DNA sequence: TTGGACCCTCTCCCAGGGGGAGGGTGCACA
DNA sequence: TGTGCACCCTCCCCCTGGGAGAGGGTCCAA
């Protein structure tokens, strides 16, 4: 170990606590270019002033920031922009943390030996013409799409009747994309922007009510599914959700009430 | 979609919000055996009472519990044991969260445009015979090994002199394993259990003090490394850490003081 | 000059998913 | 009773971000 101003990859590795392998990968990925690369031997040489950069990379990777995003952060010359990108990721981390908390809570509920029986009711829903917004949405974008569509509906529908609702294509969870429709019932549905009148077909629905946030709504889906299997023949067709009490109505998310309606026929009581 | 008691994988997928692909993988991995598998066609059939199990798996996977551990949890018949395994993972999650918090804090410090200059002092350390515990340790086990070794030292060394210290093989961060040595200086070092006298060779050390917990001690390592590169020729040899103020001395981890000593020679002032 | 530590590239492996090819099944409707 | 089509099967490759090792070149000090 013996030279003054320039470090071999092994020396640099000792100063940064990044493995030689990882440093090579970061070079290949364009994250951390060695200060100098010997053309004939391919040896990578680093300088001491690259150590802070390596450490920033180390921290970002510890926070599971994808390598491409790390590259973007490092390459933005403006520190303000860089700070904003980092802040973005920290917000993402927060959101992830919320989801983790919700999953822990849901897991506890699932593991409780005795759980309350789900009330399921079969209800005939006649055809109705509503103001709706439709779209093909990837499962990652559902929440954003939903918020935008509902805002547009609210802006256009002046005197809504009943609670807002949505129709969910079953393929959403399978292919990652699916047809979504959100609606508000109203007289004389307008046709403005994405909002247009849609006639929902009549169905028989097996309806259960999910209480609380939607993080563990799949549990209610599962319980409703079990009921449907044992009491009816399910039919293909989008699931209908109705937002009896949602974020627009209350600030306490434990008070949310969401009706889930699964299309069924031939109920065997 | 049409049968009463038994579900195809696609139907089960809709009720559990797990993709068909993932269900097949969980079958192969022994997580969720279908209630019935057609011998000739290989078709998987599930029943409604498998839905809760699928949901527990879903939650555990959301929490990044490895599939092998999920299998272990599901296969433990005793609910108390199962609860303990889950609690284990939640504790691991907490620890992970602490590390994330530390990384965020460290990142903020790293991104501050002006950072305090590190004080580095070159110090000659004469040879000294100490009571030591040595071992080859994998990098994942360092903390545990350290705690055990230090406890053993404390139990055996009755009148220690100065602060405890450690020697860290540089290969630790490279190969994932390395030689570790922790010591306490004392007169007439005893030889009991793993504790035995070791004579540490004399060295010149470039010494810097790291303040606070060790989550971001690599930053101080890096700054010290930069100093060493610019002011000395580093020599091979284990890094020496001295725990001036550590968890044994204070309950406020921001008050920790750790000296890092890098072996150097030929200092160029 | 030679030995040994160091460095290079290349290929394979891992988890835990996604995507698609190529082909067999089941069921409703004609 | 066919036939079409949605569904299911297995097998293989891809992704990220690492680790492991083979086979061979390079640097430097003794």
Coordinates of C-alpha atoms (C1' of nucleotides) in Angstrom, one line a residue:
Chain A
X1 CA 0.0 0.0 0.0
X2 CA 2.1 2.8 -1.2
X3 CA 1.3 5.9 -3.2
X4 CA 0.6 9.5 -2.4
X5 CA -2.1 11.1 -4.5
X6 CA -3.9 8.4 -6.3
X7 CA -5.6 5.4 -4.9
X8 CA -6.1 1.9 -6.3
X9 CA -9.6 0.5 -6.1
X10 CA -8.6 -1.7 -3.2
X11 CA -7.4 1.3 -1.2
X12 CA -10.4 3.4 -2.1
X13 CA -12.5 0.4 -1.0
X14 CA -10.9 0.5 2.4
X15 CA -11.6 4.2 2.8
X16 CA -15.2 4.1 1.7
X17 CA -16.2 0.7 3.1
X18 CA -17.5 -0.2 -0.4
X19 CA -16.4 -3.5 -1.8
X20 CA -14.1 -3.5 -4.8
X21 CA -16.9 -5.3 -6.7
X22 CA -19.4 -2.7 -5.8
X23 CA -17.1 0.1 -6.9
X24 CA -16.6 -1.6 -10.2
X25 CA -20.3 -1.9 -10.6
X26 CA -20.8 1.8 -9.8
X27 CA -18.2 2.6 -12.4
X28 CA -20.0 0.5 -15.0
X29 CA -23.3 2.1 -14.0
X30 CA -21.9 5.6 -14.4
X31 CA -22.3 6.4 -10.7
X32 CA -18.7 6.9 -9.8
X33 CA -16.2 7.3 -12.5
X34 CA -12.7 6.7 -11.4
X35 CA -10.5 9.8 -11.6
X36 CA -8.3 7.9 -14.0
X37 CA -8.4 4.6 -15.8
X38 CA -5.2 3.1 -17.3
X39 CA -5.9 2.5 -20.9
X40 CA -3.8 -0.6 -21.3
X41 CA -4.3 -2.3 -18.0
X42 CA -7.8 -1.1 -17.3
X43 CA -6.8 -0.3 -13.7
X44 CA -9.1 2.1 -12.0
X45 CA -7.5 4.9 -9.9
X46 CA -9.4 7.1 -7.5
X47 CA -8.6 10.3 -5.7
X48 CA -9.3 11.3 -2.1
X49 CA -11.8 13.9 -3.1
X50 CA -14.0 11.2 -4.5
X51 CA -14.6 9.8 -1.1
X52 CA -17.5 12.1 -0.1
X53 CA -19.3 11.2 -3.4
X54 CA -18.8 7.5 -2.7
X55 CA -20.3 8.1 0.8
X56 CA -23.3 9.9 -0.6
X57 CA -23.9 7.0 -2.9
X58 CA -23.4 4.6 0.0
X59 CA -26.1 6.3 2.0
X60 CA -28.5 6.6 -0.9
X61 CA -28.1 2.9 -1.6
X62 CA -28.7 2.1 2.1
X63 CA -32.0 3.9 1.6
X64 CA -32.7 1.7 -1.4
X65 CA -32.7 4.5 -3.8
X66 CA -32.4 2.8 -7.2
X67 CA -29.0 3.2 -8.9
X68 CA -30.5 5.1 -11.8
X69 CA -32.0 7.6 -9.4
X70 CA -28.7 7.9 -7.6
X71 CA -27.1 8.7 -10.9
X72 CA -29.7 11.4 -11.6
X73 CA -29.2 12.9 -8.2
X74 CA -25.4 13.0 -8.6
X75 CA -25.6 14.5 -12.1
X76 CA -27.8 17.4 -11.3
X77 CA -25.5 20.3 -11.0
X78 CA -27.8 22.6 -9.0
X79 CA -27.7 21.7 -5.3
X80 CA -31.3 22.9 -4.9
X81 CA -32.5 20.4 -7.6
X82 CA -30.4 17.7 -6.0
X83 CA -31.9 18.5 -2.6
X84 CA -35.4 18.3 -4.1
X85 CA -34.6 14.9 -5.7
X86 CA -33.4 13.6 -2.3
X87 CA -36.4 15.0 -0.6
X88 CA -38.6 13.2 -3.1
X89 CA -37.0 9.9 -2.1
X90 CA -37.4 10.6 1.5
X91 CA -41.1 11.3 1.0
X92 CA -41.3 8.0 -0.9
X93 CA -39.6 6.4 2.1
X94 CA -42.2 7.9 4.4
X95 CA -45.0 6.5 2.2
X96 CA -43.3 3.1 2.3
X97 CA -43.2 3.4 6.1
X98 CA -46.9 4.1 6.3
X99 CA -47.6 1.1 4.2
X100 CA -45.4 -1.0 6.4
X101 CA -47.3 0.2 9.5
X102 CA -50.6 -0.6 7.8
X103 CA -49.4 -4.1 6.9
X104 CA -48.3 -4.7 10.4
X105 CA -51.6 -3.6 11.8
X106 CA -53.4 -5.7 9.2
X107 CA -51.3 -8.7 10.0
X108 CA -52.2 -8.4 13.7
X109 CA -55.8 -8.4 12.8
X110 CA -55.4 -11.4 10.5
X111 CA -53.7 -13.4 13.2
X112 CA -56.3 -12.8 15.8
X113 CA -57.8 -16.2 16.4
X114 CA -61.4 -15.0 16.4
X115 CA -62.4 -12.5 13.9
X116 CA -65.9 -10.9 13.5
X117 CA -68.1 -12.5 10.9
X118 CA -68.5 -10.4 7.8
X119 CA -72.1 -9.3 7.1
X120 CA -72.9 -10.0 3.4
X121 CA -76.1 -8.9 1.8
X122 CA -77.3 -9.7 -1.7
X123 CA -78.8 -6.7 -3.4
X124 CA -80.2 -6.1 -6.8
X125 CA -78.9 -2.9 -8.4
X126 CA -81.0 -1.7 -11.4
X127 CA -79.5 -0.1 -14.5
X128 CA -78.6 3.5 -13.9
X129 CA -77.1 6.3 -16.0
X130 CA -74.4 8.2 -14.2
X131 CA -71.7 10.7 -14.8
X132 CA -68.5 8.8 -15.1
X133 CA -64.8 9.0 -15.9
X134 CA -63.2 5.9 -17.4
X135 CA -59.7 4.8 -18.2
X136 CA -57.1 2.1 -18.6
X137 CA -54.8 2.4 -15.6
X138 CA -51.8 0.6 -14.4
X139 CA -52.0 -0.7 -10.8
X140 CA -49.3 1.7 -9.7
X141 CA -51.2 4.7 -10.9
X142 CA -54.6 3.8 -9.5
X143 CA -54.5 6.1 -6.6
X144 CA -53.4 9.1 -8.6
X145 CA -55.8 8.4 -11.4
X146 CA -58.6 8.0 -8.9
X147 CA -57.9 11.3 -7.2
X148 CA -57.8 13.2 -10.5
X149 CA -60.9 11.5 -11.9
X150 CA -62.9 12.2 -8.7
X151 CA -61.8 15.8 -8.6
X152 CA -63.0 16.2 -12.2
X153 CA -66.3 14.6 -11.4
X154 CA -66.8 16.8 -8.4
X155 CA -66.0 19.9 -10.4
X156 CA -68.6 19.0 -13.0
X157 CA -71.4 17.3 -11.2
X158 CA -73.3 20.0 -9.3
X159 CA -76.0 18.0 -7.5
X160 CA -74.8 14.5 -7.0
X161 CA -77.1 11.8 -5.6
X162 CA -75.8 9.2 -3.2
X163 CA -72.2 8.2 -2.6
X164 CA -69.5 8.1 -5.3
X165 CA -68.5 4.7 -6.6
X166 CA -66.1 2.9 -8.8
X167 CA -66.0 -0.2 -11.0
X168 CA -62.8 -2.2 -11.0
X169 CA -61.7 -4.5 -13.7
X170 CA -60.7 -7.8 -12.2
X171 CA -57.6 -8.0 -14.4
X172 CA -56.0 -5.2 -12.5
X173 CA -54.3 -7.4 -10.1
X174 CA -53.4 -10.0 -12.7
X175 CA -52.0 -8.1 -15.6
X176 CA -51.2 -4.9 -13.7
X177 CA -53.5 -2.9 -15.9
X178 CA -57.2 -2.7 -16.0
X179 CA -60.3 -0.7 -16.9
X180 CA -61.4 1.7 -14.2
X181 CA -64.6 3.7 -13.9
X182 CA -65.5 6.2 -11.2
X183 CA -69.0 7.7 -11.2
X184 CA -71.4 9.9 -9.4
X185 CA -75.1 9.4 -9.7
X186 CA -77.0 12.6 -10.8
X187 CA -79.9 13.7 -12.9
X188 CA -79.0 14.5 -16.5
X189 CA -75.3 13.5 -16.4
X190 CA -73.2 16.1 -18.2
X191 CA -70.5 15.5 -20.8
X192 CA -67.5 17.7 -20.0
X193 CA -63.9 16.8 -20.4
X194 CA -63.4 13.2 -19.4
X195 CA -66.8 13.2 -17.7
X196 CA -69.5 11.6 -19.7
X197 CA -72.8 9.7 -19.1
X198 CA -72.5 6.0 -18.8
X199 CA -75.3 3.5 -18.2
X200 CA -74.3 0.9 -15.7
X201 CA -75.9 -2.4 -16.4
X202 CA -78.2 -4.0 -13.8
X203 CA -76.5 -6.6 -11.5
X204 CA -77.0 -8.6 -8.4
X205 CA -74.3 -7.8 -6.0
X206 CA -73.0 -9.6 -2.9
X207 CA -72.2 -6.5 -0.8
X208 CA -70.0 -6.3 2.2
X209 CA -68.7 -3.2 4.0
X210 CA -65.1 -2.6 4.6
X211 CA -64.3 -0.4 7.6
X212 CA -61.2 1.8 7.7
X213 CA -58.4 2.6 5.2
X214 CA -57.9 0.7 2.1
X215 CA -54.5 -0.8 3.0
X216 CA -56.1 -4.0 4.0
X217 CA -59.2 -3.9 1.9
X218 CA -58.1 -7.2 0.3
X219 CA -58.9 -8.9 3.6
X220 CA -62.5 -7.9 3.2
X221 CA -62.3 -8.9 -0.5
X222 CA -61.2 -12.3 0.6
X223 CA -63.9 -12.7 3.2
X224 CA -66.5 -11.6 0.7
X225 CA -65.0 -14.0 -1.8
X226 CA -65.3 -16.9 0.6
X227 CA -68.9 -16.0 1.1
X228 CA -69.5 -15.8 -2.6
X229 CA -67.9 -19.2 -3.2
X230 CA -70.1 -20.8 -0.6
X231 CA -73.4 -19.1 -1.3
X232 CA -73.5 -18.1 -5.0
X233 CA -72.1 -18.5 -8.4
X234 CA -70.0 -15.6 -9.1
X235 CA -70.2 -14.0 -12.5
X236 CA -67.5 -12.2 -14.4
X237 CA -67.8 -8.5 -14.3
X238 CA -66.2 -5.6 -12.6
X239 CA -66.4 -5.3 -8.8
X240 CA -68.3 -2.2 -7.7
X241 CA -67.1 -0.2 -4.8
X242 CA -69.2 2.5 -3.1
X243 CA -67.6 5.1 -0.9
X244 CA -70.1 5.6 1.8
X245 CA -67.6 7.5 4.1
X246 CA -64.3 8.4 2.7
X247 CA -61.5 11.0 3.1
X248 CA -63.9 13.7 1.8
X249 CA -66.3 13.0 4.6
X250 CA -64.2 12.6 7.6
X251 CA -60.6 13.1 8.8
X252 CA -60.5 10.0 10.9
X253 CA -59.6 7.2 8.5
X254 CA -60.9 4.5 10.9
X255 CA -64.4 5.8 10.2
X256 CA -64.2 5.1 6.5
X257 CA -66.9 2.9 5.1
X258 CA -66.5 1.3 1.7
X259 CA -69.1 -1.1 0.2
X260 CA -67.7 -3.8 -1.9
X261 CA -70.1 -5.4 -4.4
X262 CA -69.3 -8.6 -6.2
X263 CA -71.4 -9.5 -9.1
X264 CA -73.2 -12.8 -8.5
X265 CA -76.1 -14.8 -9.7
X266 CA -78.0 -17.9 -8.7
X267 CA -77.6 -17.4 -5.0
X268 CA -78.0 -20.7 -3.1
X269 CA -79.3 -19.7 0.4
Chain B
X1 CA -66.6 -18.2 -14.0
X2 CA -68.7 -21.0 -12.7
X3 CA -68.3 -23.5 -10.0
X4 CA -69.3 -23.8 -6.4
X5 CA -66.8 -25.1 -4.0
X6 CA -63.5 -25.2 -5.8
X7 CA -61.6 -22.3 -7.3
X8 CA -59.3 -22.2 -10.3
X9 CA -56.1 -20.4 -9.8
X10 CA -57.5 -17.4 -11.7
X11 CA -60.5 -17.1 -9.5
X12 CA -58.4 -17.6 -6.4
X13 CA -56.1 -14.9 -7.7
X14 CA -59.1 -12.4 -7.9
X15 CA -60.1 -13.1 -4.3
X16 CA -56.7 -12.8 -2.9
X17 CA -55.2 -10.1 -5.1
X18 CA -52.2 -12.3 -5.7
X19 CA -51.2 -12.8 -9.3
X20 CA -51.6 -16.2 -10.8
X21 CA -47.8 -16.3 -11.3
X22 CA -47.2 -15.5 -7.7
X23 CA -49.6 -18.2 -6.6
X24 CA -47.8 -20.8 -8.7
X25 CA -44.5 -19.7 -7.2
X26 CA -45.9 -20.0 -3.7
X27 CA -47.0 -23.5 -4.6
X28 CA -43.6 -24.4 -5.9
X29 CA -42.0 -22.9 -2.8
X30 CA -44.2 -24.9 -0.5
X31 CA -46.0 -21.8 0.9
X32 CA -49.5 -22.4 -0.3
X33 CA -50.3 -25.9 -1.5
X34 CA -53.5 -25.9 -3.6
X35 CA -56.3 -28.0 -2.0
X36 CA -56.3 -30.2 -5.1
X37 CA -54.1 -30.7 -8.1
X38 CA -55.3 -32.5 -11.2
X39 CA -52.8 -35.2 -11.9
X40 CA -53.2 -35.3 -15.6
X41 CA -53.6 -31.7 -16.4
X42 CA -51.7 -30.2 -13.6
X43 CA -54.5 -27.7 -12.9
X44 CA -54.3 -26.2 -9.4
X45 CA -57.6 -25.9 -7.5
X46 CA -58.1 -23.9 -4.3
X47 CA -60.8 -23.7 -1.7
X48 CA -62.3 -20.6 -0.1
X49 CA -60.8 -21.5 3.3
X50 CA -57.3 -21.0 1.9
X51 CA -58.0 -17.3 1.4
X52 CA -57.0 -16.3 4.9
X53 CA -53.7 -18.1 4.6
X54 CA -53.0 -16.5 1.3
X55 CA -53.6 -13.1 2.9
X56 CA -51.3 -13.8 5.8
X57 CA -48.6 -14.7 3.2
X58 CA -49.4 -11.5 1.3
X59 CA -48.9 -9.4 4.4
X60 CA -45.7 -11.1 5.4
X61 CA -44.3 -10.6 1.9
X62 CA -45.3 -7.0 2.0
X63 CA -43.2 -6.8 5.1
X64 CA -40.3 -8.3 3.1
X65 CA -40.3 -11.5 5.2
X66 CA -38.3 -13.9 3.1
X67 CA -40.2 -16.8 1.6
X68 CA -38.4 -19.4 3.6
X69 CA -39.3 -17.6 6.8
X70 CA -42.9 -17.3 5.8
X71 CA -42.9 -21.1 5.2
X72 CA -41.5 -21.6 8.7
X73 CA -44.1 -19.4 10.2
X74 CA -46.9 -21.1 8.4
X75 CA -45.7 -24.5 9.3
X76 CA -45.4 -24.0 13.0
X77 CA -48.5 -25.6 14.5
X78 CA -48.3 -23.8 17.8
X79 CA -49.9 -20.3 17.5
X80 CA -47.6 -19.0 20.3
X81 CA -44.5 -20.1 18.4
X82 CA -45.9 -18.6 15.3
X83 CA -46.6 -15.3 17.1
X84 CA -43.0 -15.3 18.4
X85 CA -41.6 -15.8 14.9
X86 CA -43.7 -12.9 13.6
X87 CA -42.6 -10.8 16.5
X88 CA -39.0 -11.6 15.6
X89 CA -39.6 -10.3 12.2
X90 CA -41.2 -7.1 13.5
X91 CA -38.3 -6.5 15.7
X92 CA -36.0 -6.9 12.7
X93 CA -38.2 -4.4 10.9
X94 CA -37.7 -2.0 13.8
X95 CA -34.0 -2.4 13.7
X96 CA -34.1 -1.8 9.9
X97 CA -36.1 1.3 10.6
X98 CA -33.5 2.6 13.0
X99 CA -30.8 2.0 10.4
X100 CA -32.9 3.9 7.9
X101 CA -33.3 6.8 10.2
X102 CA -29.5 6.9 10.9
X103 CA -28.8 6.8 7.2
X104 CA -31.2 9.7 6.6
X105 CA -29.5 11.7 9.3
X106 CA -26.1 10.9 8.0
X107 CA -27.1 11.8 4.4
X108 CA -28.3 15.2 5.6
X109 CA -25.0 15.8 7.3
X110 CA -23.1 14.7 4.1
X111 CA -25.1 17.0 1.9
X112 CA -24.5 20.0 4.1
X113 CA -22.4 22.3 1.9
X114 CA -19.9 23.2 4.6
X115 CA -18.8 20.6 7.0
X116 CA -16.4 21.0 9.9
X117 CA -12.8 20.1 9.2
X118 CA -11.7 16.9 10.8
X119 CA -8.9 17.2 13.4
X120 CA -6.3 14.6 12.7
X121 CA -3.3 14.0 14.9
X122 CA -0.4 11.7 14.3
X123 CA 0.6 9.8 17.3
X124 CA 3.3 7.2 18.1
X125 CA 1.9 4.3 20.0
X126 CA 4.5 2.1 21.6
X127 CA 4.3 -1.7 21.8
X128 CA 2.1 -2.8 24.7
X129 CA 0.9 -6.1 26.1
X130 CA -2.8 -6.2 26.7
X131 CA -5.6 -8.6 27.6
X132 CA -7.3 -9.4 24.3
X133 CA -10.0 -11.5 22.6
X134 CA -9.4 -12.4 19.0
X135 CA -11.5 -14.0 16.3
X136 CA -12.4 -14.4 12.7
X137 CA -15.7 -12.8 12.3
X138 CA -18.2 -12.3 9.4
X139 CA -19.2 -8.7 8.9
X140 CA -22.8 -9.5 9.9
X141 CA -21.8 -10.9 13.2
X142 CA -19.4 -8.1 14.2
X143 CA -21.7 -6.4 16.6
X144 CA -22.7 -9.6 18.4
X145 CA -19.2 -10.9 18.5
X146 CA -18.0 -7.6 19.8
X147 CA -20.5 -7.5 22.6
X148 CA -19.6 -11.0 23.7
X149 CA -15.9 -10.4 23.6
X150 CA -16.1 -7.2 25.5
X151 CA -18.3 -8.7 28.2
X152 CA -15.8 -11.5 28.6
X153 CA -12.9 -9.0 28.9
X154 CA -14.8 -7.0 31.4
X155 CA -15.5 -10.1 33.5
X156 CA -11.8 -11.1 33.5
X157 CA -9.9 -7.9 33.6
X158 CA -10.2 -6.5 37.1
X159 CA -8.3 -3.3 36.9
X160 CA -8.3 -2.0 33.3
X161 CA -6.1 1.0 32.3
X162 CA -7.4 3.4 29.8
X163 CA -10.2 2.9 27.4
X164 CA -11.1 -0.3 25.6
X165 CA -10.0 -0.7 22.0
X166 CA -10.2 -2.9 18.9
X167 CA -8.1 -3.8 15.9
X168 CA -10.0 -4.2 12.7
X169 CA -8.7 -6.2 9.8
X170 CA -9.2 -4.2 6.6
X171 CA -10.4 -7.2 4.7
X172 CA -13.7 -7.1 6.7
X173 CA -15.4 -4.9 4.2
X174 CA -13.9 -6.6 1.3
X175 CA -14.3 -10.3 1.8
X176 CA -17.0 -10.0 4.5
X177 CA -14.8 -11.7 7.0
X178 CA -11.8 -10.5 8.9
X179 CA -9.7 -10.8 12.0
X180 CA -10.9 -8.8 14.9
X181 CA -9.2 -8.1 18.2
X182 CA -10.6 -6.3 21.2
X183 CA -8.5 -5.5 24.2
X184 CA -8.2 -3.8 27.5
X185 CA -4.8 -2.5 28.8
X186 CA -4.0 -3.9 32.2
X187 CA -1.0 -5.0 34.2
X188 CA -0.2 -8.7 34.0
X189 CA -2.9 -9.6 31.4
X190 CA -4.6 -12.8 32.5
X191 CA -5.3 -15.8 30.3
X192 CA -8.8 -17.1 31.0
X193 CA -11.2 -18.5 28.4
X194 CA -10.9 -16.5 25.2
X195 CA -9.0 -13.8 27.0
X196 CA -5.2 -14.0 26.6
X197 CA -2.2 -11.6 26.6
X198 CA -1.3 -10.1 23.2
X199 CA 1.5 -7.7 22.5
X200 CA 0.4 -5.1 20.1
X201 CA 3.2 -3.9 17.8
X202 CA 4.2 -0.3 17.9
X203 CA 2.8 1.9 15.2
X204 CA 2.4 5.5 14.1
X205 CA -1.3 6.3 13.9
X206 CA -3.2 9.0 12.2
X207 CA -5.9 9.6 14.7
X208 CA -9.3 11.2 14.3
X209 CA -12.3 11.2 16.7
X210 CA -15.7 10.2 15.6
X211 CA -18.6 11.7 17.5
X212 CA -21.8 9.9 18.0
X213 CA -23.1 6.5 17.1
X214 CA -21.3 4.3 14.7
X215 CA -23.9 4.2 11.9
X216 CA -22.0 6.8 10.0
X217 CA -18.6 6.1 11.3
X218 CA -17.6 5.4 7.7
X219 CA -17.8 9.1 7.0
X220 CA -15.1 9.8 9.6
X221 CA -13.2 6.9 8.1
X222 CA -13.4 8.6 4.7
X223 CA -12.3 12.0 6.0
X224 CA -9.4 10.4 7.9
X225 CA -8.6 8.5 4.7
X226 CA -8.5 11.7 2.7
X227 CA -6.2 13.2 5.2
X228 CA -3.9 10.2 5.2
X229 CA -3.8 10.2 1.4
X230 CA -2.7 13.8 1.3
X231 CA -0.4 13.8 4.3
X232 CA 1.2 10.4 4.6
X233 CA 1.9 7.1 3.1
X234 CA -0.5 4.6 4.6
X235 CA 0.8 1.3 5.6
X236 CA -1.0 -2.0 5.7
X237 CA -2.2 -3.1 9.1
X238 CA -5.3 -3.2 11.1
X239 CA -7.1 0.0 11.9
X240 CA -7.3 0.7 15.7
X241 CA -10.4 2.0 17.3
X242 CA -10.4 3.3 20.9
X243 CA -13.7 3.8 22.6
X244 CA -13.2 6.9 24.7
X245 CA -16.9 7.3 25.4
X246 CA -19.3 4.5 24.5
X247 CA -22.5 2.9 25.5
X248 CA -20.9 1.7 28.7
X249 CA -20.2 5.3 29.7
X250 CA -23.2 7.3 28.7
X251 CA -26.8 6.8 27.7
X252 CA -26.8 9.6 25.2
X253 CA -25.4 8.2 22.0
X254 CA -24.6 11.6 20.6
X255 CA -22.0 11.8 23.3
X256 CA -20.0 8.8 22.1
X257 CA -16.4 9.4 21.3
X258 CA -14.5 6.9 19.2
X259 CA -10.9 7.4 18.2
X260 CA -10.0 5.9 14.8
X261 CA -6.3 5.3 14.3
X262 CA -5.0 4.5 10.8
X263 CA -1.4 3.1 10.6
X264 CA 0.8 5.5 8.7
X265 CA 4.4 6.1 8.1
X266 CA 6.5 8.8 6.4
X267 CA 4.2 11.7 7.2
X268 CA 4.8 14.6 4.8
X269 CA 3.8 17.7 6.7
Chain C
dT1 C1' 14.1 -11.4 -12.3
dT2 C1' 10.7 -13.3 -9.8
dG3 C1' 7.0 -13.9 -6.4
dG4 C1' 3.0 -12.5 -4.7
dA5 C1' -0.4 -9.3 -4.0
dC6 C1' -3.3 -6.8 -6.6
dC7 C1' -6.3 -5.8 -10.6
dC8 C1' -8.8 -7.0 -14.9
dT9 C1' -13.1 -9.2 -17.3
dC10 C1' -16.3 -12.9 -17.7
dT11 C1' -19.6 -16.1 -16.2
dC12 C1' -22.7 -18.0 -12.9
dC13 C1' -25.6 -17.6 -8.6
dC14 C1' -29.2 -15.6 -5.4
dA15 C1' -34.2 -13.7 -4.3
dG16 C1' -38.7 -12.7 -5.9
dG17 C1' -40.8 -11.1 -9.1
dG18 C1' -42.4 -10.0 -14.6
dG19 C1' -43.1 -11.3 -19.5
dG20 C1' -43.8 -14.4 -23.2
dA21 C1' -43.6 -18.9 -26.0
dG22 C1' -45.6 -23.1 -27.0
dG23 C1' -49.0 -26.3 -26.0
dG24 C1' -52.8 -28.8 -23.3
dT25 C1' -57.9 -28.3 -21.0
dG26 C1' -62.5 -27.3 -19.9
dC27 C1' -66.7 -25.5 -21.0
dA28 C1' -70.4 -22.9 -23.3
dC29 C1' -72.6 -22.3 -27.4
dA30 C1' -73.8 -23.6 -31.8
Chain D
dT1 C1' -71.3 -33.2 -30.8
dG2 C1' -68.1 -30.4 -32.5
dT3 C1' -65.5 -26.1 -32.1
dG4 C1' -63.8 -21.9 -30.4
dC5 C1' -61.8 -19.5 -26.9
dA6 C1' -60.6 -18.4 -22.4
dC7 C1' -58.0 -20.5 -19.2
dC8 C1' -54.2 -23.3 -17.5
dC9 C1' -49.8 -25.7 -17.7
dT10 C1' -44.4 -25.7 -17.9
dC11 C1' -40.1 -23.8 -19.5
dC12 C1' -37.1 -20.1 -20.3
dC13 C1' -35.3 -15.5 -20.2
dC14 C1' -35.3 -10.7 -18.1
dC15 C1' -34.9 -7.3 -14.1
dT16 C1' -32.0 -5.3 -9.9
dG17 C1' -28.0 -5.2 -6.9
dG18 C1' -25.4 -7.8 -5.1
dG19 C1' -21.8 -12.2 -4.1
dA20 C1' -18.4 -16.0 -5.8
dG21 C1' -15.0 -17.7 -8.5
dA22 C1' -12.1 -18.7 -12.8
dG23 C1' -8.5 -17.4 -15.7
dG24 C1' -5.2 -14.2 -16.7
dG25 C1' -2.7 -9.6 -16.7
dT26 C1' 0.1 -5.9 -13.8
dC27 C1' 2.8 -3.7 -10.4
dC28 C1' 6.4 -3.5 -7.2
dA29 C1' 9.8 -4.8 -3.9
dA30 C1' 13.1 -8.0 -2.6

